XYZ file of C-alpha atoms in Angstrom:
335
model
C 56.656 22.531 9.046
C 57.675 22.647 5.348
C 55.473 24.725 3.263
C 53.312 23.624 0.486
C 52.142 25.402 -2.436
C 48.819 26.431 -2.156
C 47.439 24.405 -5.198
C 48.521 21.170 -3.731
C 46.778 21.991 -0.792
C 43.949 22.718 -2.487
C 44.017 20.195 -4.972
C 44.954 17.333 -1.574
C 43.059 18.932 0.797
C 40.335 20.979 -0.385
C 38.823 21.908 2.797
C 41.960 22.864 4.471
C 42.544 26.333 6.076
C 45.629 27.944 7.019
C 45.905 29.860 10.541
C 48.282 32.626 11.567
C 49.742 33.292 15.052
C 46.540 34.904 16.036
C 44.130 32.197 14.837
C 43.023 34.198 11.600
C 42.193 31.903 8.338
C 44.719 33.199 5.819
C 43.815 30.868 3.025
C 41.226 28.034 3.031
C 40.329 25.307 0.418
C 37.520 25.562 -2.054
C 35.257 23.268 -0.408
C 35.620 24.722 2.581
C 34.538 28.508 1.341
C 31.167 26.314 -0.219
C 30.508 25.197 3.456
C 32.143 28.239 5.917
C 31.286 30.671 3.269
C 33.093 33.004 0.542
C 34.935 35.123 2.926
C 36.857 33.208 5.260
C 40.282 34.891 4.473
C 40.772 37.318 7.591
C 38.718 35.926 9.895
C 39.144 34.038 13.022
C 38.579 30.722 12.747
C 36.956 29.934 15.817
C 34.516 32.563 15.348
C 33.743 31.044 12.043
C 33.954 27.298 13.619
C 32.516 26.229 17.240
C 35.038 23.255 18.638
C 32.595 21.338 20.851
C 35.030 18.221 21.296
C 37.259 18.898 23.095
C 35.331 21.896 24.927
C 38.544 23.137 26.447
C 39.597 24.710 22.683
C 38.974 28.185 23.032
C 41.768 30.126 21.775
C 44.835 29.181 19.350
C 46.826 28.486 21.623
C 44.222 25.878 22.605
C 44.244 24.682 19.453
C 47.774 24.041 18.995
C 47.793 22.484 22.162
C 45.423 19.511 20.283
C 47.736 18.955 17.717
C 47.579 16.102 16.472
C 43.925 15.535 18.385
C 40.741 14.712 16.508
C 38.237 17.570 16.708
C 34.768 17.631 16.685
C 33.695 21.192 15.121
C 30.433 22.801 13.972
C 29.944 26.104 12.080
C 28.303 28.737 14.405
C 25.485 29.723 12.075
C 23.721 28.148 8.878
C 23.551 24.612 8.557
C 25.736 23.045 11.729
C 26.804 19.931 9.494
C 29.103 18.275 11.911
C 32.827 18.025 10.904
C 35.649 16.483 12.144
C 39.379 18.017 11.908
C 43.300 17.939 13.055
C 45.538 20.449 13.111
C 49.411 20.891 12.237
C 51.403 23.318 13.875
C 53.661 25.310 11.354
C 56.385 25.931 14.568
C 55.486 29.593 13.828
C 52.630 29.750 16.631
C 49.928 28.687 13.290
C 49.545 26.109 11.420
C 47.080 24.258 9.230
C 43.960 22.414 9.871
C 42.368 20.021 7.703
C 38.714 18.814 8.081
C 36.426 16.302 6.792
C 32.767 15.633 7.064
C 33.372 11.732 8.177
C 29.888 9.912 8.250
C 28.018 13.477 7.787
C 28.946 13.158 4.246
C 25.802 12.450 2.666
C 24.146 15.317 4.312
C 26.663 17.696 3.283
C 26.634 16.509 -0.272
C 22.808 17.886 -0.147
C 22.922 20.530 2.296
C 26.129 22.390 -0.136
C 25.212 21.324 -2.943
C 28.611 19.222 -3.273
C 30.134 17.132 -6.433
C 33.181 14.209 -6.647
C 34.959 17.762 -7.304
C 34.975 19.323 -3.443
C 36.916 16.161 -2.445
C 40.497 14.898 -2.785
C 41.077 12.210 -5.509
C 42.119 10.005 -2.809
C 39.215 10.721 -0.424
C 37.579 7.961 0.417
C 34.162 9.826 0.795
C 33.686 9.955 -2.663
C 33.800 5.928 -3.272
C 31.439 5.586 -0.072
C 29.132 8.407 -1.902
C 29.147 6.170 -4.928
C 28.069 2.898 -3.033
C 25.664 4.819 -1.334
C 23.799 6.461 -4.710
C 24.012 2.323 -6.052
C 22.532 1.175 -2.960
C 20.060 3.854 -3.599
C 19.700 3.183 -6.941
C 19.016 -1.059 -5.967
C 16.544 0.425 -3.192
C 14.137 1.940 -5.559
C 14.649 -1.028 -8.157
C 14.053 -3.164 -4.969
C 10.491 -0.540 -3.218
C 9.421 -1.003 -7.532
C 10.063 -4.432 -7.958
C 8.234 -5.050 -4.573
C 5.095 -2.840 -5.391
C 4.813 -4.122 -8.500
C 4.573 -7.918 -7.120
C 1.988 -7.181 -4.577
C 0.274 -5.236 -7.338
C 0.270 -8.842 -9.232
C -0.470 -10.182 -5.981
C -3.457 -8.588 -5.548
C -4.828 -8.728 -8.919
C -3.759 -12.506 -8.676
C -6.177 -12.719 -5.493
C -8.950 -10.899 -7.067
C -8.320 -12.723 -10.370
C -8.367 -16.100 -8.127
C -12.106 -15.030 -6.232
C -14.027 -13.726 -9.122
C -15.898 -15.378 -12.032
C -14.674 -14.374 -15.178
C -17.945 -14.330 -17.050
C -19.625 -12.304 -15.246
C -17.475 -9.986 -12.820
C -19.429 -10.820 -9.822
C -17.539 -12.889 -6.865
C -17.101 -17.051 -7.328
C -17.820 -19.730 -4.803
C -14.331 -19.698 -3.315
C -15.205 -16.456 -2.397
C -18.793 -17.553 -0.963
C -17.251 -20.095 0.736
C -14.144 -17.856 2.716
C -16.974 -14.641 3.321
C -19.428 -17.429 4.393
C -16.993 -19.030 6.801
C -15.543 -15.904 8.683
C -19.136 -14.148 8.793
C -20.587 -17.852 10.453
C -17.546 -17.868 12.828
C -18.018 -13.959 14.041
C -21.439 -14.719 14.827
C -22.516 -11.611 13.330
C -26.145 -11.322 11.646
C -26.517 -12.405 8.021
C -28.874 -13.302 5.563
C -28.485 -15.358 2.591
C -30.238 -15.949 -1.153
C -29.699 -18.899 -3.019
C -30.865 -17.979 -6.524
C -31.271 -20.071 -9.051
C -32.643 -18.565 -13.446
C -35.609 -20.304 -14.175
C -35.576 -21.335 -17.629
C -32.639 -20.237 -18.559
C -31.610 -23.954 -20.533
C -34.140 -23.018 -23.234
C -32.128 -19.691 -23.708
C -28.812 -22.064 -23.582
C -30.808 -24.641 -26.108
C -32.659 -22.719 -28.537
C -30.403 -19.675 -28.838
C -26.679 -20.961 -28.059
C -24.070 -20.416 -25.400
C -23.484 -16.643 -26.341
C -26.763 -15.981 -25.690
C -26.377 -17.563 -22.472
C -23.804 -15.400 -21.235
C -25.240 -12.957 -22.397
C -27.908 -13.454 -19.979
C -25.386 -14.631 -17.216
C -24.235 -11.213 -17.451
C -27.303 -8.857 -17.233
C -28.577 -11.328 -14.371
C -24.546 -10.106 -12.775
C -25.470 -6.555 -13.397
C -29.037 -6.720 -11.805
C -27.685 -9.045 -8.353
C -24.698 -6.241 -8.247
C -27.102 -3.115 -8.236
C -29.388 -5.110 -5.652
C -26.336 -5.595 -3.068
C -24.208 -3.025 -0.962
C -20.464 -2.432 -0.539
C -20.302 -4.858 2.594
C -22.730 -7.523 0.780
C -21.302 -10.422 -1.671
C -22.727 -10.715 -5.038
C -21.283 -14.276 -6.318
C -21.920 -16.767 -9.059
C -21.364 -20.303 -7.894
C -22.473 -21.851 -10.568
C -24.009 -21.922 -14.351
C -26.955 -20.229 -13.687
C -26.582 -20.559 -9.848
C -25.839 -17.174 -7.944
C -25.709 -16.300 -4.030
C -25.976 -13.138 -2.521
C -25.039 -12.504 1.375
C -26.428 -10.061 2.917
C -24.233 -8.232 5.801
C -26.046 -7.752 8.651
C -29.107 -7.517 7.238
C -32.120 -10.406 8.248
C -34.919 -8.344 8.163
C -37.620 -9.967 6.471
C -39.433 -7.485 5.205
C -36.577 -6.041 3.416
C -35.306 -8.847 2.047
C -39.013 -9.553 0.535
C -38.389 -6.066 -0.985
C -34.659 -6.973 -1.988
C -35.635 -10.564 -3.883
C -39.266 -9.198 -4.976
C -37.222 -6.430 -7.175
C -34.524 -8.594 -8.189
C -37.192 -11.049 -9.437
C -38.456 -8.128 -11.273
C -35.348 -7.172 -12.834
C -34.189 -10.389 -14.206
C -37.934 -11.188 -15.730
C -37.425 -7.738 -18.201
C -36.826 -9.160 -21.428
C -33.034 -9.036 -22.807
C -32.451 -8.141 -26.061
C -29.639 -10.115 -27.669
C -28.858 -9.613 -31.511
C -32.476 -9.328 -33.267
C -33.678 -12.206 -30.954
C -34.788 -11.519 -26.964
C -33.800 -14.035 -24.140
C -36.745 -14.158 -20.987
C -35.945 -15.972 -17.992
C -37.346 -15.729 -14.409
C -35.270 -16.425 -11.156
C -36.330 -18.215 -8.062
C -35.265 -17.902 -4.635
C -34.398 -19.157 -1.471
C -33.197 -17.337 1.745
C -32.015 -18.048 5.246
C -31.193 -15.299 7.592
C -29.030 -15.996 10.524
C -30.062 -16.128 14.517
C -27.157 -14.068 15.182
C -25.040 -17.040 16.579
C -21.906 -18.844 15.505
C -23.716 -21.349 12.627
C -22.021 -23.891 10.425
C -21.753 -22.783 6.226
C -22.311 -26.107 4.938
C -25.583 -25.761 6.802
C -26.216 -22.289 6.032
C -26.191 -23.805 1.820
C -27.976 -26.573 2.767
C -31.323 -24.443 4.299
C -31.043 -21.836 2.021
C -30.804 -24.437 -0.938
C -33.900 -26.299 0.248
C -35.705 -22.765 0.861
C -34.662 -22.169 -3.483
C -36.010 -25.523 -4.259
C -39.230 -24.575 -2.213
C -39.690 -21.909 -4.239
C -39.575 -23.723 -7.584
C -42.080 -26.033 -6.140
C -44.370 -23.131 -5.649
C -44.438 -22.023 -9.244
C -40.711 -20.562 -10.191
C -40.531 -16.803 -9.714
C -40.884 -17.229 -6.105
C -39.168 -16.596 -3.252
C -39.311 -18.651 -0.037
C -37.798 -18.073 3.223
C -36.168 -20.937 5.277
C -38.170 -21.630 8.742
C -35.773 -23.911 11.253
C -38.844 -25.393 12.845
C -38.687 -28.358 15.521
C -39.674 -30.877 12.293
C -36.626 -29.271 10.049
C -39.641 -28.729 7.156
C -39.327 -25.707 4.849
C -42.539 -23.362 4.155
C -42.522 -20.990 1.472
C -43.551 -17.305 2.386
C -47.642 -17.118 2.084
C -46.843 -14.063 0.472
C -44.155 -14.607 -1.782
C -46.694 -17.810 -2.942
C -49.103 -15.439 -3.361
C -46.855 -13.026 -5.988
C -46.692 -10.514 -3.612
């Protein structure tokens, strides 16, 4: 075997190392002392480097033997970053074997700390290293790109089931809350609740004095409902709040008593103050699948029955044999 300078074998094969007779590494490439270590020179190679493919390579005469073979090595100690090598016999009884990190490339980069440098110009490692650190690169464009849409998403759904004015949930929520609680058949109750005179405030002091009111009305339905409840306004002074599992009566008498309560405070707005009332209606569920149109429909004639009784009522809907509605003797009686 001709003999080569030993910058050109560095320079073309930077993790090269060059054997004697007895299998000791008389010079090695500079990549190759970042990933076997500083102080190769004098040592035996295969006490440096375990060949586990083929097993049979125990010695250098074994080695020679495979020249010409692809060889699976492994460093003994540290990190075993697999390699893969051939040797060249020198017709001296050494010779020179050259290794590469094939598709363990990206983990040597990191595990040694490697640069475009530790290769040969013509190694094709070094282009795949590039694609890879693009492909990276279009990866986390890709993972932000993607987070950011379902951040848009989301605030696109929330946008799309809440009422601008006042914050609270809209009736395209009601109506998909109201349809999968009817269909699990899991207890409910319901209050249809409706601002009693709030077109004088709308008349006599103008629209931003409405809203206004729309608002603080928002504020006291969301401090009167839990995390699980819905708190919605489904229309201009229309509101509905459902309940999650809760149909007891006497706390929802509580419940609509205090919200009553709250929205009858007076609300200041500018040097003028807005008073409304609110009246109510509720339905609570038998516990069985029920149909939400219907569930509207009592709970709307139960609000109604409670305007009949005087406004700042509240009136609980009674599914008697006749269908007729009674208002609670003792929400009629301002209790």
């Amino acid at each position: 075997m001709t003999e080569f300078p030993i910058e050109m074998l560095h320079r073309f094969c930077p993790m090269h190392a060059v054997l004697d007779s007895t299998g000791h590494i008389v010079q090695a490439g500079p990549t190759l002392h970042k990933v076997g270590g500083s102080d190769l020179d004098g040592k035996r190679f295969l006490e440096i480097f375990e060949i586990y493919r083929p097993r049979s390579v125990l010695s250098m005469a074994d080695l020679l033997k495979a020249e010409g073979r692809k060889l699976h090595i492994r460093l003994r100690g540290g990190v075993r970053t697999p390699l893969k090598g051939v040797l060249s016999a020198n017709g001296r009884g050494g010779g020179v074997i050259n290794l590469s990190f094939g598709i363990s490339v990206i983990d040597a980069v990191r595990d040694y700390a490697l640069t475009s440098t530790d290769f040969a110009p013509t190694d094709l490692a070094v282009e795949m290293l590039y694609l890879v650190e693009a492909k990276s690169a279009a990866m986390d464009a890709s993972r932000s790109l993607n987070t950011r849409l379902q951040g848009a998403m989301v605030a696109a759904e929330k946008r799309a089931f809440t009422d601008t004015l006042t914050g609270l949930h809209n009736r395209r929520a009601v109506d998909q809350v109201l349809d999968r609680i009817c269909r699990s058949g899991q207890p409910f109750s319901l209050m249809h609740i409706d601002l009693d005179f709030f077109k004088q405030v709308n008349d006599t002091m103008g629209h931003a004095a409405g809203d206004h009111v729309l608002r603080c009305c928002a504020r006291a339905m969301a401090d009167t409902s839990r995390k699980d409840d819905t708190a919605a306004r489904v229309g201009g002074d229309e509101f509905v709040i459902i309940y999650s599992t809760l149909t007891n009566r006497n706390r929802l008498s509580d419940l609509a008593g205090h919200l009553i309560s709250r929205i009858e405070q007076p609300i200041p707005f500018e040097d003028q103050v807005c008073n409304v009332s609110a009246s109510i209606g509720i339905y609570c569920s038998n516990g069985s699948e029920q149909d939400p149109a219907r569930v509207m429909e009592q709970a709307d004639v139960a609000l109604y029955a409670a305007k009949r009784a005087g406004r700042a009522q509240y009136c609980f809907f009674e599914d008697q044999e006749d269908r007729s509605v009674t208002a609670d003797p003792s929400a009629i009686a301002g209790e």
